[in-house]
Short mmCIF file of N, CA and C in Angstrom, two decimals:
data_model
loop_
_atom_site.label_atom_id
_atom_site.label_comp_id
_atom_site.label_asym_id
_atom_site.label_seq_id
_atom_site.Cartn_x
_atom_site.Cartn_y
_atom_site.Cartn_z
N MET X 1 -7.21 -23.02 -54.57
CA MET X 1 -6.66 -23.63 -53.21
C MET X 1 -7.97 -24.63 -52.57
N PRO X 2 -7.05 -26.00 -52.14
CA PRO X 2 -8.24 -27.02 -51.94
C PRO X 2 -8.61 -26.72 -50.57
N THR X 3 -9.80 -26.76 -50.43
CA THR X 3 -10.86 -26.72 -48.93
C THR X 3 -10.44 -27.89 -48.28
N ALA X 4 -10.68 -27.63 -47.15
CA ALA X 4 -10.58 -28.56 -46.05
C ALA X 4 -11.96 -29.45 -45.99
N GLY X 5 -12.32 -30.77 -45.78
CA GLY X 5 -13.22 -31.81 -46.18
C GLY X 5 -14.03 -31.41 -44.80
N PRO X 6 -14.78 -32.10 -44.77
CA PRO X 6 -16.04 -32.41 -43.58
C PRO X 6 -15.05 -33.01 -42.60
N SER X 7 -14.47 -34.15 -42.85
CA SER X 7 -13.77 -34.82 -41.90
C SER X 7 -12.49 -34.31 -41.25
N ARG X 8 -12.08 -33.52 -42.14
CA ARG X 8 -10.66 -32.67 -41.64
C ARG X 8 -11.22 -31.54 -40.49
N LEU X 9 -12.28 -30.81 -41.23
CA LEU X 9 -13.21 -29.77 -39.95
C LEU X 9 -13.46 -30.37 -39.42
N PHE X 10 -14.08 -31.35 -38.98
CA PHE X 10 -14.41 -32.46 -37.85
C PHE X 10 -13.41 -32.56 -37.06
N ARG X 11 -12.20 -33.16 -37.29
CA ARG X 11 -10.75 -33.48 -36.55
C ARG X 11 -10.70 -31.90 -35.80
N ARG X 12 -10.61 -30.96 -36.57
CA ARG X 12 -10.16 -29.84 -36.18
C ARG X 12 -10.90 -28.99 -35.21
N VAL X 13 -12.47 -29.18 -34.91
CA VAL X 13 -13.00 -28.77 -34.40
C VAL X 13 -13.11 -29.53 -32.84
N ALA X 14 -13.09 -31.09 -32.98
CA ALA X 14 -12.95 -31.80 -31.72
C ALA X 14 -12.15 -31.22 -31.26
N PHE X 15 -10.32 -31.41 -31.92
CA PHE X 15 -9.20 -31.14 -31.35
C PHE X 15 -9.43 -29.93 -30.24
N ALA X 16 -10.15 -28.77 -30.90
CA ALA X 16 -10.00 -27.46 -30.17
C ALA X 16 -10.91 -27.35 -29.09
N ILE X 17 -12.10 -28.28 -29.04
CA ILE X 17 -12.65 -28.53 -27.49
C ILE X 17 -11.96 -29.47 -26.93
N ALA X 18 -11.27 -30.43 -27.39
CA ALA X 18 -10.53 -31.09 -26.07
C ALA X 18 -9.13 -30.22 -25.95
N VAL X 19 -8.81 -29.17 -26.27
CA VAL X 19 -7.70 -28.80 -25.59
C VAL X 19 -8.40 -27.40 -24.56
N THR X 20 -9.36 -27.36 -25.11
CA THR X 20 -10.30 -26.25 -23.84
C THR X 20 -10.81 -26.69 -22.79
N ALA X 21 -11.03 -28.04 -23.00
CA ALA X 21 -11.34 -28.77 -21.54
C ALA X 21 -10.35 -29.20 -21.16
N ALA X 22 -9.31 -29.46 -21.50
CA ALA X 22 -8.02 -29.77 -20.98
C ALA X 22 -7.72 -28.65 -19.68
N LEU X 23 -7.90 -27.34 -20.48
CA LEU X 23 -7.29 -26.23 -19.65
C LEU X 23 -8.19 -25.57 -18.64
N LEU X 24 -9.70 -26.25 -19.19
CA LEU X 24 -10.42 -25.86 -17.84
C LEU X 24 -9.92 -26.96 -16.43
N VAL X 25 -9.97 -28.29 -17.07
CA VAL X 25 -9.39 -28.94 -15.98
C VAL X 25 -8.59 -28.72 -15.08
N THR X 26 -7.48 -28.07 -15.88
CA THR X 26 -6.53 -27.90 -15.09
C THR X 26 -6.37 -26.38 -14.22
N ASP X 27 -7.39 -25.76 -14.61
CA ASP X 27 -7.76 -24.31 -14.06
C ASP X 27 -8.39 -24.69 -12.81
N LEU X 28 -9.44 -25.58 -12.60
CA LEU X 28 -10.22 -26.21 -11.84
C LEU X 28 -9.36 -27.11 -10.77
N THR X 29 -8.19 -27.55 -11.19
CA THR X 29 -7.55 -28.32 -9.98
C THR X 29 -6.60 -27.31 -9.63
N ALA X 30 -6.13 -26.50 -9.73
CA ALA X 30 -5.12 -25.34 -9.30
C ALA X 30 -6.09 -24.81 -8.36
N VAL X 31 -7.93 -24.36 -8.46
CA VAL X 31 -8.26 -23.50 -7.90
C VAL X 31 -8.37 -24.56 -6.53
N SER X 32 -8.87 -25.96 -6.60
CA SER X 32 -9.28 -26.80 -5.48
C SER X 32 -7.90 -26.82 -4.65
N ALA X 33 -6.99 -26.96 -5.19
CA ALA X 33 -5.89 -27.35 -4.66
C ALA X 33 -5.11 -25.84 -3.79
N ALA X 34 -5.69 -24.86 -3.80
CA ALA X 34 -4.72 -23.38 -3.44
C ALA X 34 -5.27 -23.69 -1.40
N PRO X 35 -3.83 -23.29 -0.92
CA PRO X 35 -3.97 -23.71 0.58
C PRO X 35 -5.30 -22.92 1.01
N ALA X 36 -5.62 -23.38 2.12
CA ALA X 36 -6.87 -22.78 2.56
C ALA X 36 -6.22 -21.32 3.66
N ARG X 37 -7.37 -20.79 3.98
CA ARG X 37 -6.92 -19.22 4.58
C ARG X 37 -6.27 -20.02 5.89
N PRO X 38 -5.35 -19.57 6.64
CA PRO X 38 -5.13 -19.91 8.07
C PRO X 38 -6.12 -19.56 9.18
N PRO X 39 -6.30 -20.17 9.79
CA PRO X 39 -7.51 -19.79 10.75
C PRO X 39 -7.16 -18.87 11.58
N GLY X 40 -8.32 -18.17 12.15
CA GLY X 40 -8.18 -17.09 13.00
C GLY X 40 -7.89 -17.63 14.38
N LEU X 41 -7.57 -16.47 15.32
CA LEU X 41 -6.89 -16.41 16.80
C LEU X 41 -8.09 -16.60 17.64
N ASP X 42 -9.62 -16.22 16.92
CA ASP X 42 -10.76 -16.54 18.21
C ASP X 42 -10.98 -17.64 18.81
N GLY X 43 -10.59 -17.43 20.50
CA GLY X 43 -10.87 -18.84 21.11
C GLY X 43 -9.48 -19.10 21.66
N THR X 44 -8.12 -18.56 21.13
CA THR X 44 -6.93 -18.83 21.38
C THR X 44 -6.26 -18.44 22.67
N TRP X 45 -5.83 -19.21 23.54
CA TRP X 45 -4.75 -18.76 24.46
C TRP X 45 -3.37 -18.12 23.88
N ALA X 46 -2.91 -16.99 24.38
CA ALA X 46 -2.17 -16.41 23.69
C ALA X 46 -1.23 -15.68 24.81
N CYS X 47 0.39 -15.20 24.80
CA CYS X 47 0.65 -14.37 25.73
C CYS X 47 0.71 -13.27 25.48
N THR X 48 0.35 -12.71 24.27
CA THR X 48 -0.10 -11.06 23.78
C THR X 48 -1.07 -11.25 23.41
N VAL X 49 -1.84 -9.98 23.06
CA VAL X 49 -3.04 -9.57 22.61
C VAL X 49 -2.51 -8.98 20.99
N PRO X 50 -2.66 -9.61 20.24
CA PRO X 50 -2.25 -8.96 18.62
C PRO X 50 -3.52 -8.07 18.70
N ALA X 51 -3.19 -7.01 17.48
CA ALA X 51 -3.86 -6.05 16.85
C ALA X 51 -5.17 -6.66 16.41
N GLY X 52 -6.12 -5.94 16.62
CA GLY X 52 -7.46 -6.72 15.89
C GLY X 52 -8.26 -7.54 16.98
N TYR X 53 -7.59 -7.78 18.32
CA TYR X 53 -8.16 -8.92 19.23
C TYR X 53 -8.63 -8.07 20.36
N VAL X 54 -9.64 -8.42 21.09
CA VAL X 54 -9.59 -8.31 22.40
C VAL X 54 -9.67 -9.59 23.36
N TYR X 55 -9.59 -9.57 24.52
CA TYR X 55 -9.49 -10.77 25.41
C TYR X 55 -11.02 -11.04 26.44
N ASP X 56 -11.30 -12.26 26.74
CA ASP X 56 -12.26 -11.80 27.85
C ASP X 56 -12.04 -12.54 28.97
N GLU X 57 -10.81 -13.02 28.97
CA GLU X 57 -10.38 -13.62 30.48
C GLU X 57 -8.91 -13.92 30.59
N ILE X 58 -8.19 -13.58 31.70
CA ILE X 58 -6.81 -13.97 32.22
C ILE X 58 -6.65 -14.97 33.30
N GLN X 59 -5.59 -15.64 32.35
CA GLN X 59 -5.11 -16.63 33.64
C GLN X 59 -3.36 -16.48 33.84
N HIS X 60 -3.19 -16.98 35.15
CA HIS X 60 -1.66 -16.75 35.37
C HIS X 60 -0.71 -18.23 35.35
N ASP X 61 0.31 -18.34 34.82
CA ASP X 61 1.01 -19.23 34.70
C ASP X 61 2.12 -19.41 34.26
N HIS X 62 2.58 -20.52 34.31
CA HIS X 62 4.44 -20.54 33.60
C HIS X 62 4.49 -20.28 32.19
N ARG X 63 3.34 -20.53 31.54
CA ARG X 63 3.56 -20.88 29.85
C ARG X 63 4.24 -19.69 29.28
N CYS X 64 4.36 -18.58 29.54
CA CYS X 64 4.45 -17.23 29.04
C CYS X 64 5.43 -16.68 29.77
N SER X 65 5.73 -17.33 30.77
CA SER X 65 7.09 -16.63 31.80
C SER X 65 8.17 -16.73 31.29
N GLN X 66 9.38 -15.72 31.20
CA GLN X 66 10.38 -16.14 31.18
C GLN X 66 11.20 -16.53 32.62
N THR X 67 10.78 -16.56 33.71
CA THR X 67 11.33 -16.75 34.99
C THR X 67 10.72 -17.53 35.49
N SER X 68 10.71 -17.77 37.05
CA SER X 68 10.15 -18.80 37.62
C SER X 68 8.65 -18.29 38.28
N SER X 69 8.66 -17.21 37.80
CA SER X 69 7.33 -16.49 38.26
C SER X 69 6.07 -16.47 37.03
N VAL X 70 4.83 -16.63 37.48
CA VAL X 70 3.61 -16.67 36.49
C VAL X 70 3.53 -15.38 36.00
N SER X 71 3.16 -15.47 34.73
CA SER X 71 2.81 -14.15 34.08
C SER X 71 1.28 -14.44 33.26
N PRO X 72 0.71 -13.38 32.72
CA PRO X 72 -0.95 -13.32 32.15
C PRO X 72 -0.64 -14.28 30.87
N ILE X 73 -1.71 -14.99 30.54
CA ILE X 73 -2.07 -15.36 29.51
C ILE X 73 -3.25 -15.09 29.01
N TYR X 74 -3.84 -15.02 27.76
CA TYR X 74 -4.73 -14.40 27.34
C TYR X 74 -5.92 -15.05 26.58
N HIS X 75 -7.22 -14.95 26.31
CA HIS X 75 -7.90 -15.88 26.38
C HIS X 75 -8.63 -14.68 25.12
N LEU X 76 -8.03 -14.90 23.74
CA LEU X 76 -8.19 -14.03 22.56
C LEU X 76 -9.48 -14.26 21.84
N ARG X 77 -10.46 -13.00 21.83
CA ARG X 77 -11.43 -13.16 21.23
C ARG X 77 -11.59 -11.91 20.15
N THR X 78 -12.27 -12.10 19.04
CA THR X 78 -12.55 -11.30 17.96
C THR X 78 -13.50 -10.34 18.26
N PRO X 79 -13.73 -9.19 18.16
CA PRO X 79 -14.79 -8.14 18.83
C PRO X 79 -16.05 -8.36 18.13
N ALA X 80 -16.96 -8.24 18.91
CA ALA X 80 -18.18 -8.43 18.08
C ALA X 80 -19.16 -8.12 18.76
N ASP X 81 -20.60 -7.62 18.36
CA ASP X 81 -21.60 -6.74 19.11
C ASP X 81 -22.10 -8.02 20.17
N GLY X 82 -22.27 -7.31 21.63
CA GLY X 82 -22.82 -8.61 22.51
C GLY X 82 -21.55 -8.89 22.91
N LEU X 83 -20.18 -9.00 22.65
CA LEU X 83 -19.32 -9.60 23.48
C LEU X 83 -19.29 -9.05 24.91
N THR X 84 -18.75 -9.76 25.87
CA THR X 84 -18.38 -9.04 27.01
C THR X 84 -16.67 -9.12 27.00
N SER X 85 -15.85 -8.09 26.97
CA SER X 85 -14.31 -8.27 26.79
C SER X 85 -13.97 -7.54 27.88
N CYS X 86 -12.84 -7.78 28.17
CA CYS X 86 -11.91 -6.75 29.19
C CYS X 86 -11.67 -5.69 28.89
N ARG X 87 -11.61 -5.41 27.57
CA ARG X 87 -11.26 -3.73 27.22
C ARG X 87 -12.06 -3.36 26.19
N THR X 88 -11.89 -2.12 25.56
CA THR X 88 -12.62 -1.89 24.56
C THR X 88 -12.15 -2.17 23.29
N ALA X 89 -12.83 -1.92 22.20
CA ALA X 89 -12.11 -2.19 20.80
C ALA X 89 -12.64 -1.01 19.67
N PRO X 90 -11.59 -0.62 19.01
CA PRO X 90 -11.97 0.17 17.74
C PRO X 90 -13.38 -0.08 16.90
N GLY X 91 -13.64 0.82 16.62
CA GLY X 91 -15.00 0.74 15.78
C GLY X 91 -16.40 0.52 16.60
N PHE X 92 -16.15 0.03 18.09
CA PHE X 92 -17.24 -0.55 18.92
C PHE X 92 -17.58 0.36 19.97
N VAL X 93 -18.38 0.50 20.84
CA VAL X 93 -18.99 1.04 21.68
C VAL X 93 -19.42 0.53 22.76
N PHE X 94 -19.81 0.45 24.13
CA PHE X 94 -19.90 -0.10 25.36
C PHE X 94 -21.46 0.35 25.69
N ASP X 95 -21.88 -0.75 26.30
CA ASP X 95 -23.37 -0.28 26.83
C ASP X 95 -23.53 -0.80 28.10
N GLN X 96 -22.58 -1.28 28.63
CA GLN X 96 -22.36 -2.06 30.07
C GLN X 96 -21.00 -1.98 30.82
N ARG X 97 -20.82 -2.11 31.85
CA ARG X 97 -19.48 -1.51 32.19
C ARG X 97 -19.40 -2.49 33.67
N THR X 98 -19.06 -3.80 33.95
CA THR X 98 -19.32 -4.38 35.33
C THR X 98 -18.01 -4.98 35.62
N PHE X 99 -17.46 -5.56 36.79
CA PHE X 99 -16.19 -5.84 37.38
C PHE X 99 -16.43 -7.44 37.80
N THR X 100 -15.20 -8.23 37.45
CA THR X 100 -15.12 -9.63 37.48
C THR X 100 -13.85 -9.74 37.56
N SER X 101 -13.74 -10.97 38.22
CA SER X 101 -12.14 -11.62 38.61
C SER X 101 -11.40 -12.18 37.34
N ALA X 102 -12.21 -12.09 36.13
CA ALA X 102 -11.99 -13.09 35.08
C ALA X 102 -11.14 -12.00 34.25
N CYS X 103 -11.05 -10.88 34.41
CA CYS X 103 -10.31 -10.01 33.67
C CYS X 103 -9.33 -9.39 34.43
N SER X 104 -9.02 -9.80 35.44
CA SER X 104 -7.81 -9.47 36.41
C SER X 104 -6.26 -9.57 35.98
N PRO X 105 -5.64 -8.45 35.85
CA PRO X 105 -4.32 -8.66 35.72
C PRO X 105 -3.40 -8.89 36.93
N TYR X 106 -4.12 -9.33 37.89
CA TYR X 106 -3.13 -9.49 39.21
C TYR X 106 -3.93 -11.13 39.51
N VAL X 107 -2.71 -11.83 40.11
CA VAL X 107 -2.72 -13.37 40.85
C VAL X 107 -3.85 -13.40 41.48
N ALA X 108 -4.08 -12.44 42.54
CA ALA X 108 -5.11 -12.68 43.65
C ALA X 108 -6.42 -12.79 42.89
N GLY X 109 -6.77 -11.98 41.87
CA GLY X 109 -7.91 -12.07 41.31
C GLY X 109 -9.09 -11.03 41.68
N TYR X 110 -8.44 -9.90 42.09
CA TYR X 110 -9.04 -8.85 41.94
C TYR X 110 -9.82 -8.50 41.01
N PRO X 111 -11.29 -8.10 41.37
CA PRO X 111 -12.22 -7.70 40.06
C PRO X 111 -11.38 -6.43 39.28
N ALA X 112 -11.92 -6.66 37.84
CA ALA X 112 -11.38 -5.62 36.91
C ALA X 112 -12.79 -5.67 36.09
N THR X 113 -12.45 -4.28 35.28
CA THR X 113 -13.61 -3.72 34.59
C THR X 113 -13.64 -4.64 33.36
N THR X 114 -15.12 -5.11 33.10
CA THR X 114 -15.34 -5.70 31.81
C THR X 114 -16.30 -4.65 31.00
N PHE X 115 -16.41 -5.03 29.77
CA PHE X 115 -17.12 -4.00 28.77
C PHE X 115 -17.87 -4.90 27.91
N ARG X 116 -19.31 -4.50 27.72
CA ARG X 116 -20.13 -5.30 27.00
C ARG X 116 -19.72 -4.53 25.33
N LEU X 117 -19.28 -5.07 24.78
CA LEU X 117 -19.29 -4.39 23.48
C LEU X 117 -20.47 -4.22 22.45
N ARG X 118 -20.44 -3.31 21.78
CA ARG X 118 -21.92 -2.82 20.67
C ARG X 118 -21.29 -2.12 19.58
N THR X 119 -22.00 -2.76 18.42
CA THR X 119 -21.80 -2.37 17.27
C THR X 119 -22.26 -0.81 17.21
N PRO X 120 -21.96 0.60 17.14
CA PRO X 120 -22.50 1.55 17.18
C PRO X 120 -23.95 1.54 16.33
N VAL X 121 -24.86 1.95 16.42
CA VAL X 121 -26.21 1.82 15.63
C VAL X 121 -27.27 3.39 16.13
N ASP X 122 -27.85 3.66 15.43
CA ASP X 122 -28.53 5.14 15.69
C ASP X 122 -29.62 4.78 16.81
N GLY X 123 -29.53 5.20 18.03
CA GLY X 123 -30.58 5.73 18.80
C GLY X 123 -30.13 4.47 19.70
N LEU X 124 -28.95 3.91 20.16
CA LEU X 124 -28.63 2.85 21.08
C LEU X 124 -27.93 3.50 22.17
N THR X 125 -28.54 3.04 23.16
CA THR X 125 -27.91 3.71 24.50
C THR X 125 -26.71 3.25 24.86
N SER X 126 -25.69 4.15 25.11
CA SER X 126 -24.05 3.62 25.03
C SER X 126 -23.69 4.61 26.04
N CYS X 127 -22.45 3.81 26.92
CA CYS X 127 -21.57 4.28 28.01
C CYS X 127 -20.39 5.36 27.08
N ALA X 128 -20.33 5.49 26.10
CA ALA X 128 -19.63 6.59 25.29
C ALA X 128 -20.15 6.89 23.76
N THR X 129 -19.72 7.94 23.56
CA THR X 129 -19.87 8.75 22.47
C THR X 129 -19.34 8.14 21.26
N VAL X 130 -19.54 8.15 19.92
CA VAL X 130 -18.94 7.77 18.67
C VAL X 130 -18.16 9.30 18.20
N PRO X 131 -17.08 9.15 17.80
CA PRO X 131 -16.56 10.26 16.90
C PRO X 131 -17.71 10.81 15.41
N GLY X 132 -17.96 11.86 15.56
CA GLY X 132 -18.77 12.39 14.07
C GLY X 132 -19.98 12.15 14.70
N TRP X 133 -20.53 11.51 15.64
CA TRP X 133 -21.79 11.34 15.88
C TRP X 133 -22.12 12.26 16.89
N THR X 134 -23.67 12.22 17.07
CA THR X 134 -23.98 13.14 18.26
C THR X 134 -24.78 12.66 19.23
N TYR X 135 -25.48 12.95 19.98
CA TYR X 135 -26.46 12.13 20.77
C TYR X 135 -27.75 13.12 21.35
N ASP X 136 -28.96 12.53 21.77
CA ASP X 136 -29.89 13.46 22.14
C ASP X 136 -30.68 12.91 23.52
N LEU X 137 -29.93 12.47 24.27
CA LEU X 137 -30.39 12.65 25.48
C LEU X 137 -28.93 11.67 26.38
N LEU X 138 -29.26 12.33 27.55
CA LEU X 138 -27.76 11.92 28.52
C LEU X 138 -28.61 11.53 29.48
N THR X 139 -28.61 10.38 30.40
CA THR X 139 -28.99 9.79 31.54
C THR X 139 -28.18 9.71 32.42
N TYR X 140 -28.08 9.31 33.71
CA TYR X 140 -27.42 8.87 34.68
C TYR X 140 -27.88 7.08 35.34
N THR X 141 -27.19 6.24 34.94
CA THR X 141 -27.53 4.77 35.40
C THR X 141 -26.42 4.33 36.06
N THR X 142 -26.92 3.27 36.89
CA THR X 142 -25.29 2.13 37.33
C THR X 142 -24.61 1.53 36.02
N THR X 143 -25.64 1.58 34.94
CA THR X 143 -25.19 0.49 33.65
C THR X 143 -23.77 0.79 33.38
N CYS X 144 -23.42 1.95 33.64
CA CYS X 144 -22.06 2.44 32.66
C CYS X 144 -21.19 2.77 34.21
N GLN X 145 -21.08 2.50 35.37
CA GLN X 145 -20.52 2.65 36.61
C GLN X 145 -19.22 2.33 36.52
N PHE X 146 -18.42 3.18 37.20
CA PHE X 146 -17.01 3.59 37.13
C PHE X 146 -16.79 2.60 38.42
N SER X 147 -17.94 2.98 39.49
CA SER X 147 -17.71 2.34 40.77
C SER X 147 -18.67 1.77 41.24
N SER X 148 -18.62 0.67 42.14
CA SER X 148 -20.12 -0.44 41.95
C SER X 148 -21.42 0.57 42.97
N GLY X 149 -22.17 1.00 42.11
CA GLY X 149 -23.48 1.18 42.49
C GLY X 149 -23.14 3.41 42.83
N ILE X 150 -22.39 3.58 41.89
CA ILE X 150 -22.79 4.86 41.54
C ILE X 150 -22.67 5.24 40.39
N PRO X 151 -23.63 5.85 39.95
CA PRO X 151 -24.44 6.53 38.47
C PRO X 151 -23.43 6.93 37.51
N THR X 152 -23.54 6.79 36.37
CA THR X 152 -22.77 7.69 35.60
C THR X 152 -23.18 8.03 34.23
N SER X 153 -22.65 8.66 33.60
CA SER X 153 -23.55 9.13 31.94
C SER X 153 -23.78 8.09 31.25
N THR X 154 -24.92 8.17 30.55
CA THR X 154 -24.92 7.63 29.25
C THR X 154 -25.84 7.92 28.27
N TYR X 155 -25.36 7.70 26.88
CA TYR X 155 -25.78 8.39 25.99
C TYR X 155 -26.54 7.70 24.86
N ARG X 156 -27.88 8.51 24.30
CA ARG X 156 -28.72 7.76 23.52
C ARG X 156 -27.78 8.23 22.19
N ILE X 157 -26.99 7.30 21.46
CA ILE X 157 -26.35 8.05 20.31
C ILE X 157 -27.23 7.86 18.97
N ARG X 158 -26.73 9.11 18.42
CA ARG X 158 -27.64 9.67 16.88
C ARG X 158 -26.69 9.85 15.71
N GLN X 159 -26.98 9.10 14.75
CA GLN X 159 -26.42 9.64 13.43
C GLN X 159 -26.63 11.11 13.20
N PRO X 160 -25.76 12.08 12.85
CA PRO X 160 -26.33 13.14 12.55
C PRO X 160 -27.28 13.21 11.44
N ALA X 161 -28.07 13.83 11.54
CA ALA X 161 -29.22 14.16 10.23
C ALA X 161 -29.84 15.46 10.39
N ASN X 162 -30.14 15.93 9.36
CA ASN X 162 -31.08 17.66 9.06
C ASN X 162 -31.97 17.06 9.58
N GLY X 163 -32.54 18.07 10.63
CA GLY X 163 -33.57 18.40 11.49
C GLY X 163 -33.43 17.66 12.73
N LEU X 164 -32.54 16.89 12.98
CA LEU X 164 -32.50 16.07 14.38
C LEU X 164 -32.22 17.35 15.29
N TRP X 165 -32.85 17.13 16.73
CA TRP X 165 -32.52 17.76 17.50
C TRP X 165 -31.64 16.85 18.38
N ALA X 166 -30.12 17.43 18.92
CA ALA X 166 -29.02 17.04 19.41
C ALA X 166 -28.40 17.75 20.51
N CYS X 167 -27.77 17.15 21.43
CA CYS X 167 -27.10 17.62 22.43
C CYS X 167 -25.75 18.54 21.83
N THR X 168 -25.26 17.85 21.26
CA THR X 168 -23.85 18.78 20.50
C THR X 168 -24.44 18.88 18.98
N VAL X 169 -23.17 20.07 18.19
CA VAL X 169 -23.28 19.97 17.14
C VAL X 169 -21.77 19.44 16.26
N PRO X 170 -22.13 18.03 15.54
CA PRO X 170 -20.65 17.56 15.23
C PRO X 170 -19.95 18.26 14.31
N SER X 171 -18.77 18.15 14.30
CA SER X 171 -17.90 18.87 13.09
C SER X 171 -18.53 18.50 11.76
N GLY X 172 -18.57 19.96 11.17
CA GLY X 172 -19.12 19.74 9.59
C GLY X 172 -20.62 20.11 9.68
N TRP X 173 -21.16 20.16 10.82
CA TRP X 173 -22.57 20.66 10.91
C TRP X 173 -22.83 21.89 11.28
N THR X 174 -24.15 22.36 11.22
CA THR X 174 -24.50 23.65 12.15
C THR X 174 -25.68 23.31 12.22
N TYR X 175 -26.41 24.71 13.18
CA TYR X 175 -28.03 24.36 13.31
C TYR X 175 -28.97 25.61 13.15
N THR X 176 -30.14 25.38 13.11
CA THR X 176 -31.14 26.40 12.56
C THR X 176 -31.84 27.07 13.55
N ALA X 177 -31.73 26.14 14.71
CA ALA X 177 -32.60 26.77 15.95
C ALA X 177 -32.11 25.89 17.28
N THR X 178 -32.59 26.40 18.15
CA THR X 178 -32.20 25.75 20.03
C THR X 178 -33.47 25.32 20.55
N THR X 179 -33.29 25.00 21.57
CA THR X 179 -34.47 24.58 22.94
C THR X 179 -33.89 24.41 23.87
N SER X 180 -34.44 24.59 24.85
CA SER X 180 -33.84 24.30 26.09
C SER X 180 -35.00 23.70 26.93
N GLY X 181 -34.46 22.45 27.51
CA GLY X 181 -34.51 21.25 28.22
C GLY X 181 -33.78 20.45 28.93
N TYR X 182 -34.32 19.47 29.71
CA TYR X 182 -33.31 18.71 30.24
C TYR X 182 -32.71 17.31 29.93
N ASP X 183 -32.93 17.21 28.59
CA ASP X 183 -32.58 15.98 27.99
C ASP X 183 -30.93 16.02 28.07
N CYS X 184 -30.13 17.11 27.82
CA CYS X 184 -28.79 16.97 28.06
C CYS X 184 -28.26 17.49 28.83
N SER X 185 -28.99 17.55 30.21
CA SER X 185 -28.49 18.19 31.44
C SER X 185 -27.28 17.47 31.73
N ILE X 186 -26.03 18.02 32.30
CA ILE X 186 -24.81 17.48 32.94
C ILE X 186 -25.30 17.15 34.16
N ASN X 187 -26.00 18.48 34.77
CA ASN X 187 -26.30 18.07 36.17
C ASN X 187 -27.58 18.34 36.46
N SER X 188 -28.17 17.30 36.99
CA SER X 188 -29.62 17.12 37.19
C SER X 188 -30.29 18.21 37.63
N GLY X 189 -31.61 18.59 36.82
CA GLY X 189 -32.47 19.70 37.34
C GLY X 189 -31.81 20.81 36.41
N SER X 190 -30.58 21.09 35.93
CA SER X 190 -30.29 22.49 35.12
C SER X 190 -30.41 22.35 33.81
N LEU X 191 -30.91 23.14 33.33
CA LEU X 191 -31.65 23.24 31.75
C LEU X 191 -30.49 23.12 31.08
N SER X 192 -30.90 22.90 30.03
CA SER X 192 -29.53 22.39 28.76
C SER X 192 -30.00 22.80 27.46
N THR X 193 -28.95 22.99 26.40
CA THR X 193 -29.35 23.21 25.09
C THR X 193 -29.59 22.03 24.16
N LYS X 194 -30.18 22.22 23.20
CA LYS X 194 -30.57 21.12 22.39
C LYS X 194 -30.61 22.20 21.22
N TYR X 195 -30.10 21.43 19.73
CA TYR X 195 -29.80 22.29 18.49
C TYR X 195 -30.34 21.11 17.61
N GLN X 196 -31.07 22.03 16.38
CA GLN X 196 -31.77 21.26 15.22
C GLN X 196 -30.48 21.49 14.23
N LEU X 197 -30.21 20.05 14.25
CA LEU X 197 -28.68 19.92 13.26
C LEU X 197 -29.26 20.23 11.72
N ILE X 198 -28.40 20.68 10.69
CA ILE X 198 -28.68 21.01 9.33
C ILE X 198 -26.74 20.94 8.69
N HIS X 199 -27.17 20.35 7.71
CA HIS X 199 -25.51 19.94 6.71
C HIS X 199 -25.68 20.45 5.48
#
């Protein structure tokens, strides 16, 4: 059987390279022509607040009203650490509660509650606890106030860990020892119990 000569072999190799290059160019063209991901709604004014968003300001006008009266329109924000929001968000705690007319649902602009959102991290002082976590210090300050000037509870939140002395025993954990003190006292001056966790 006759074998392919050098020139024929060279032409076959060149053809294969050309086909491969053409396919690569086609793939790259398809990738570059893919539609861009739709932009998010952060910073958008909207008539409702979709899932996954909070808002940091309310205005009242006719844009979202189906009648002659005004209705709320919301300045949407993506929840983020340090954001001051008109409501809390799943997966976040808050470390400050204030009152401002920016979040007022009323046309008259009466002050409403705002929350400074925080990503839960071990050791953070928070106005709320985290499901599945615990805390090792309970204090009372006006940072988390429900009413102006009235101190409310704040928590130093902790991720459960073996050997941690905590104010509560999270689900799935137990403890090896207890101690008495004032770190977890609900009532000022009253002794409370801390638990040494183990898992």
